[in-house]
Coordinates of C-alpha atoms and ligand atoms in Angstrom, one line a residue:
M17 CA 0.0 0.0 0.0
E18 CA 1.4 3.4 -1.0
N19 CA 1.3 6.1 1.7
N20 CA -0.7 8.4 -0.5
T21 CA -4.1 8.0 1.3
A22 CA -5.3 10.6 3.8
A23 CA -8.6 11.0 5.7
F24 CA -10.8 13.6 4.1
G25 CA -13.8 13.5 6.4
R26 CA -16.6 11.3 7.8
M27 CA -20.1 10.8 6.5
P28 CA -22.8 12.4 8.7
D29 CA -24.1 10.6 11.8
G30 CA -20.9 8.6 12.4
G31 CA -20.9 7.2 8.9
A32 CA -18.1 5.9 6.8
Q33 CA -14.7 7.6 6.6
V34 CA -14.0 9.3 3.3
D35 CA -10.4 9.2 2.1
Q36 CA -8.4 11.2 -0.4
I37 CA -5.9 9.4 -2.6
T38 CA -3.1 11.5 -4.2
L39 CA -1.8 10.1 -7.5
D40 CA 1.4 11.5 -8.9
N41 CA 3.5 10.3 -11.9
G42 CA 5.9 13.2 -12.0
W43 CA 3.9 14.9 -14.7
L44 CA 0.3 14.9 -13.6
R45 CA -1.0 15.0 -10.0
C46 CA -4.5 14.0 -9.2
Q47 CA -6.5 13.8 -6.0
V48 CA -9.4 11.3 -5.9
L49 CA -12.0 11.0 -3.2
T50 CA -13.7 7.8 -2.1
Y51 CA -16.9 10.0 -1.8
G52 CA -18.5 9.7 -5.2
G53 CA -15.2 8.5 -6.6
A54 CA -14.7 12.1 -7.4
V55 CA -11.6 13.7 -9.0
R56 CA -11.0 16.6 -6.6
S57 CA -8.0 18.1 -8.3
L58 CA -5.9 17.5 -11.4
E59 CA -2.6 19.4 -11.8
V60 CA -1.3 19.7 -15.3
P61 CA 1.9 21.7 -16.5
D62 CA 1.1 24.9 -18.4
R63 CA 3.3 26.2 -21.2
D64 CA 5.9 27.4 -18.7
G65 CA 5.9 24.2 -16.8
R66 CA 3.9 25.5 -13.9
P67 CA 1.2 23.2 -12.4
V68 CA -2.4 24.4 -13.1
D69 CA -5.3 22.7 -11.4
V70 CA -7.8 22.2 -14.3
V71 CA -10.8 20.7 -12.5
L72 CA -13.2 22.2 -10.1
G73 CA -13.6 20.8 -6.6
F74 CA -14.3 21.6 -2.9
D75 CA -12.1 21.8 0.2
T76 CA -14.3 19.9 2.6
L77 CA -16.6 16.8 2.6
E78 CA -19.4 19.1 3.9
D79 CA -19.2 21.1 0.7
Y80 CA -19.4 18.0 -1.4
L81 CA -22.5 16.9 0.6
A82 CA -24.1 20.3 0.2
Q83 CA -23.8 20.5 -3.7
D84 CA -25.9 18.9 -6.4
K85 CA -23.6 19.4 -9.4
Y86 CA -22.1 15.9 -9.5
M87 CA -18.8 17.7 -9.0
G88 CA -16.0 15.5 -10.4
A89 CA -17.9 12.4 -9.5
I90 CA -18.5 9.0 -11.1
V91 CA -22.1 9.0 -12.2
G92 CA -24.2 5.9 -12.3
R93 CA -25.9 3.5 -12.7
Y94 CA -27.2 5.5 -15.6
A95 CA -25.5 8.8 -16.5
N96 CA -27.8 11.4 -18.0
R97 CA -31.6 11.1 -18.3
I98 CA -34.2 8.4 -18.5
A99 CA -37.6 9.7 -19.7
G100 CA -40.5 9.3 -17.3
A101 CA -38.1 7.7 -14.8
R102 CA -39.0 4.3 -16.1
F103 CA -37.9 1.7 -18.7
T104 CA -38.9 -1.8 -19.7
L105 CA -36.5 -4.6 -20.0
H106 CA -37.7 -8.2 -21.0
D107 CA -41.3 -7.1 -20.7
K108 CA -40.8 -5.9 -17.1
E109 CA -41.2 -2.2 -16.2
Y110 CA -38.7 -0.7 -13.8
V111 CA -39.6 2.5 -12.0
L112 CA -36.8 4.8 -11.1
C113 CA -36.5 7.9 -8.9
A114 CA -37.8 11.0 -10.7
N115 CA -35.2 13.5 -9.6
D116 CA -35.3 15.8 -12.6
G117 CA -38.9 16.8 -13.1
P118 CA -40.6 13.6 -14.3
N119 CA -37.3 12.1 -15.5
S120 CA -34.5 10.3 -13.8
L121 CA -31.1 12.0 -13.9
H122 CA -27.6 10.6 -13.2
G123 CA -28.7 7.4 -11.3
G124 CA -31.5 8.9 -9.1
A125 CA -31.6 10.2 -5.6
V126 CA -28.5 8.5 -4.2
G127 CA -26.5 7.6 -7.3
F128 CA -22.9 6.5 -7.4
D129 CA -21.8 10.2 -7.0
K130 CA -23.2 10.1 -3.4
R131 CA -21.8 6.7 -2.3
V132 CA -18.6 6.1 -0.5
W133 CA -16.5 3.8 -2.7
T134 CA -13.8 1.4 -1.4
A135 CA -10.2 2.0 -2.5
E136 CA -9.2 -1.6 -3.5
E137 CA -5.8 -1.1 -4.8
V138 CA -3.7 2.1 -4.3
K139 CA -0.5 2.7 -6.2
Q140 CA 1.6 5.9 -6.7
D141 CA 0.0 6.6 -10.1
A142 CA -3.3 4.6 -10.0
V143 CA -6.2 3.7 -7.7
T144 CA -9.1 1.2 -8.2
L145 CA -12.3 2.1 -6.5
S146 CA -15.1 -0.4 -6.1
L147 CA -18.8 -0.3 -5.2
A148 CA -21.6 -2.9 -4.8
S149 CA -25.0 -1.7 -5.9
P150 CA -27.7 -4.1 -4.7
D151 CA -30.6 -5.4 -6.7
G152 CA -33.3 -2.8 -6.8
E153 CA -31.1 0.1 -5.7
E154 CA -32.7 3.3 -7.2
G155 CA -35.1 0.9 -9.0
Y156 CA -32.5 -0.8 -11.2
P157 CA -32.4 -4.6 -11.6
G158 CA -29.6 -6.9 -10.5
N159 CA -26.7 -6.9 -8.0
L160 CA -24.1 -4.9 -9.8
E161 CA -20.4 -4.9 -8.9
V162 CA -18.5 -1.8 -10.3
R163 CA -14.9 -1.0 -10.4
V164 CA -13.4 2.3 -11.6
T165 CA -9.6 2.7 -12.0
Y166 CA -8.0 6.1 -12.3
Q167 CA -4.5 5.8 -13.7
L168 CA -2.0 8.5 -14.6
Y169 CA -0.1 7.4 -17.6
Q170 CA 2.5 9.9 -19.0
D171 CA 0.4 13.0 -19.9
T172 CA -2.9 11.2 -19.6
L173 CA -5.6 10.5 -17.0
R174 CA -7.2 7.2 -17.9
I175 CA -10.5 6.1 -16.4
L176 CA -11.2 2.4 -16.8
Y177 CA -14.7 1.1 -16.0
W178 CA -15.5 -2.5 -15.2
A179 CA -18.8 -4.0 -14.1
R180 CA -20.7 -7.2 -13.8
C181 CA -24.3 -7.9 -12.8
D182 CA -26.2 -11.1 -11.9
Q183 CA -29.3 -10.1 -13.9
D184 CA -29.7 -8.3 -17.2
T185 CA -29.6 -4.6 -16.5
V186 CA -28.9 -1.2 -18.0
F187 CA -25.6 0.5 -17.3
N188 CA -24.1 3.8 -18.3
P189 CA -21.3 5.2 -16.1
T190 CA -19.4 8.4 -16.7
N191 CA -17.2 10.9 -15.0
H192 CA -18.6 14.4 -14.2
S193 CA -15.4 16.5 -13.9
Y194 CA -15.8 20.2 -14.6
F195 CA -12.8 21.4 -16.5
N196 CA -11.4 24.8 -16.7
L197 CA -8.1 24.8 -18.6
S198 CA -7.2 28.3 -17.4
G199 CA -7.3 27.0 -13.8
H200 CA -10.2 26.0 -11.7
A201 CA -10.5 29.4 -10.0
S202 CA -10.1 31.5 -13.2
G203 CA -13.8 32.2 -13.9
R204 CA -15.9 31.7 -17.0
V205 CA -14.9 29.3 -19.8
E206 CA -16.5 30.9 -22.8
D207 CA -13.1 32.0 -24.2
Q208 CA -11.7 28.5 -24.1
H209 CA -11.8 26.5 -27.3
I210 CA -13.9 23.3 -27.8
R211 CA -13.8 20.9 -30.7
L212 CA -16.0 17.9 -31.0
F213 CA -15.2 15.2 -33.6
S214 CA -18.9 14.6 -34.4
D215 CA -21.2 15.1 -37.3
H216 CA -24.5 14.4 -35.5
Y217 CA -26.2 15.1 -32.2
T218 CA -29.3 13.7 -30.5
P219 CA -31.9 16.5 -30.6
I220 CA -33.7 17.1 -27.3
G221 CA -37.2 18.2 -26.3
P222 CA -38.6 19.4 -23.0
G223 CA -36.6 18.1 -20.0
L224 CA -33.6 17.5 -22.3
I225 CA -35.0 14.2 -23.4
P226 CA -33.9 13.0 -26.9
V227 CA -36.7 13.3 -29.4
R228 CA -37.2 12.1 -32.9
T229 CA -37.6 15.0 -35.3
A230 CA -39.0 15.0 -38.8
D231 CA -36.4 15.9 -41.5
G232 CA -37.3 17.8 -44.7
D233 CA -38.9 14.7 -46.2
G234 CA -41.0 14.0 -43.1
C235 CA -38.8 11.0 -42.0
E236 CA -38.3 10.6 -38.3
M237 CA -34.7 11.2 -37.4
P238 CA -33.2 10.0 -34.1
V239 CA -30.1 12.1 -34.8
L240 CA -29.6 15.4 -36.6
P241 CA -26.6 16.6 -38.6
V242 CA -24.6 19.4 -37.1
D243 CA -24.2 21.1 -40.4
G244 CA -25.1 24.7 -40.6
T245 CA -26.0 25.0 -36.9
P246 CA -24.3 26.2 -33.7
M247 CA -24.0 22.5 -32.9
D248 CA -21.3 22.2 -35.5
L249 CA -18.1 22.2 -33.3
R250 CA -16.0 20.2 -35.8
R251 CA -13.7 23.2 -36.0
A252 CA -12.2 24.5 -32.8
Q253 CA -14.0 27.6 -31.6
P254 CA -14.5 29.4 -28.3
I255 CA -17.3 27.8 -26.3
G256 CA -19.0 31.2 -26.2
A257 CA -18.7 31.8 -30.0
R258 CA -22.2 30.5 -30.8
I259 CA -23.7 29.4 -27.5
G260 CA -26.0 32.4 -27.3
E261 CA -27.4 32.1 -30.8
D262 CA -31.1 32.0 -31.4
F263 CA -31.4 28.3 -32.0
P264 CA -34.2 26.3 -30.4
Q265 CA -31.9 23.4 -29.2
L266 CA -29.7 25.9 -27.3
A267 CA -32.7 27.7 -25.9
L268 CA -34.1 24.4 -24.5
A269 CA -30.9 23.6 -22.6
G270 CA -29.7 27.2 -21.7
G271 CA -26.6 26.6 -23.8
Y272 CA -24.7 23.5 -24.8
D273 CA -25.9 20.5 -22.9
H274 CA -26.4 17.8 -25.5
N275 CA -25.2 14.4 -26.6
W276 CA -23.0 14.3 -29.7
V277 CA -22.7 11.1 -31.7
L278 CA -19.1 9.9 -32.0
R279 CA -17.6 8.3 -35.1
P280 CA -17.0 4.7 -34.1
N281 CA -13.5 3.3 -34.5
S282 CA -12.3 6.5 -36.2
G283 CA -9.1 6.6 -34.2
L284 CA -9.8 10.3 -33.6
P285 CA -10.4 11.8 -30.3
A286 CA -14.0 12.5 -29.2
A287 CA -13.2 16.0 -28.2
M288 CA -10.5 18.6 -27.7
A289 CA -10.4 21.7 -25.6
F290 CA -7.8 24.5 -25.2
S291 CA -7.0 27.6 -23.1
K292 CA -4.9 30.3 -24.8
N293 CA -4.2 31.7 -21.3
T294 CA -2.2 28.6 -20.1
G295 CA -1.6 26.9 -23.4
I296 CA -3.1 23.8 -22.0
A297 CA -4.9 21.6 -24.4
M298 CA -6.9 18.4 -23.6
S299 CA -8.0 15.6 -25.9
V300 CA -10.6 13.1 -24.9
H301 CA -10.6 9.5 -26.2
T302 CA -13.3 7.0 -25.5
D303 CA -14.8 3.8 -26.7
M304 CA -18.3 5.0 -25.7
P305 CA -20.7 5.9 -28.5
G306 CA -21.6 9.4 -27.3
I307 CA -20.3 12.5 -25.4
Q308 CA -22.3 15.0 -23.5
F309 CA -20.8 18.5 -23.8
Y310 CA -22.2 20.5 -20.9
A311 CA -21.1 24.1 -20.7
G312 CA -21.8 24.4 -17.0
N313 CA -24.9 26.5 -17.8
F314 CA -26.3 25.9 -14.3
L315 CA -23.2 25.6 -12.2
G316 CA -23.9 28.7 -10.1
G317 CA -25.3 28.2 -6.6
C318 CA -22.8 25.7 -5.3
P319 CA -20.6 26.2 -2.3
A320 CA -17.3 28.1 -2.6
G321 CA -14.7 26.0 -4.4
K322 CA -11.2 25.1 -3.5
G323 CA -9.4 28.0 -1.8
G324 CA -12.6 30.0 -1.8
A325 CA -13.0 30.1 -5.5
A326 CA -16.4 31.3 -6.8
Y327 CA -17.8 28.8 -9.3
G328 CA -20.6 30.6 -11.1
D329 CA -22.5 29.5 -14.3
R330 CA -20.1 28.5 -17.1
C331 CA -17.0 28.4 -14.8
G332 CA -16.3 24.9 -15.9
F333 CA -17.4 22.5 -18.7
C334 CA -18.0 18.7 -18.7
L335 CA -17.2 16.2 -21.4
E336 CA -19.1 13.1 -20.3
T337 CA -18.5 10.0 -22.3
Q338 CA -21.7 7.9 -22.4
F339 CA -24.4 5.9 -24.1
F340 CA -27.0 8.2 -25.5
P341 CA -29.5 9.7 -23.0
D342 CA -32.6 7.7 -22.5
S343 CA -31.1 4.6 -24.3
P344 CA -33.1 2.2 -22.1
N345 CA -36.3 3.5 -23.9
R346 CA -34.7 3.9 -27.3
P347 CA -34.2 0.7 -29.2
D348 CA -32.9 2.8 -32.1
F349 CA -29.9 3.9 -30.0
P350 CA -26.8 1.8 -29.2
S351 CA -27.7 -0.7 -26.5
C352 CA -26.8 0.0 -22.9
V353 CA -28.0 -3.4 -21.7
L354 CA -25.4 -5.3 -19.7
R355 CA -26.2 -9.0 -19.8
A356 CA -26.2 -11.2 -16.6
G357 CA -22.6 -12.4 -16.0
E358 CA -21.1 -10.5 -18.8
E359 CA -18.2 -8.1 -18.0
F360 CA -18.6 -4.5 -18.9
H361 CA -15.3 -2.8 -19.9
S362 CA -14.9 0.8 -21.1
Q363 CA -12.1 3.3 -21.1
T364 CA -12.0 7.1 -21.4
S365 CA -8.9 9.1 -21.3
Y366 CA -8.1 12.8 -20.9
R367 CA -4.7 13.7 -22.3
F368 CA -3.0 17.1 -21.6
F369 CA -0.4 18.9 -23.6
C370 CA 0.6 22.4 -24.5
R371 CA 0.0 24.2 -27.8
D372 CA 0.0 27.7 -29.3
S373 CA -3.5 27.0 -30.6
I374 CA -5.9 24.1 -30.7
D375 CA -5.6 23.7 -34.5
T376 CA -1.9 23.0 -34.3
P377 CA -1.5 19.3 -34.8
Ligands
BGC10 C1 -26.4 17.4 -17.4 C2 -27.0 18.7 -17.1 C3 -27.2 18.8 -15.6 C4 -25.9 18.6 -14.9 C5 -26.1 18.5 -13.4 C6 -25.1 17.3 -16.7 O1 -24.5 16.1 -17.0 O2 -26.2 17.3 -18.8 O3 -28.2 18.9 -17.8 O4 -27.8 20.0 -15.3 O5 -25.3 17.4 -15.3 O6 -25.1 19.1 -12.7

């Protein structure tokens, strides 16, 4: 056991101890909490070699307990929304917690983000956290075992997801880190660049639930092309460049908060981001079929952040790799069903490097 684990706090009413594990590989430094499996800090060298903490987080466990932003956390069992907080699997209906109007968001009332995980294996540059989610928890079927590994590998934070269930179930884990590549305390992110390697997105209706929309020929379309819309982020551009345009999809979500459809097996990243202030660029790679780009539109109202930093709206952005929202109710989307006894494996990585501009290869 490495000596990089420290007590961070204790859950209310004499509950479990929460630990913080500090990972360091000489290039990146990352603090992980057993509460929510959250990434609390991630230090990355800027263009002058100075460490910059590029994720938002809090100083105390009390602040984590007081916020509802899924700050840095592992989200599950089902990241994003399930319409009507219910789904049917093998002719049986499962009723979930409606914690986002009539819909279920990010696993329900007490999702993975609010659980205390067990640190199974702690190394200098990696930690594996585990969680057991009993049959029926938050309405989901099956006893689910989950393991998430955070690993620093050279200039990359890798997140490896593993799970197994004793019944067929649905499963869609993600990480909900809020990035600010100018530094977590540097304010709004609209001047930071974003690039998504995606030609289509899943259009949403009320409650941010994906809808089928009719195309010009009256055909029902589960996904829409980004062409000619502010959803086209295929060329790097400041997050704020088009976020305020008069476009119904943006009005529904208060800005970017949508699922983009990734190009399978393209070898390309899913996304890139860049801060001209620090020169820090980030590329995101994943084997998941979608990515939620959330511009932190409703981040305001959380407790003061690390060192007293004020985290208002759009002071951080999330790039949540995932199955498409509401997949359990959408047979036309890639399947999020995890079969009994089968092993779920998935990997997402966030790579950091410095550039003059995001278009520089
Ligand atoms: C969702 C947002 C939601 C936020 C909660 C994001 O993943 O896409 O719609 O408000 O999580 O903090």
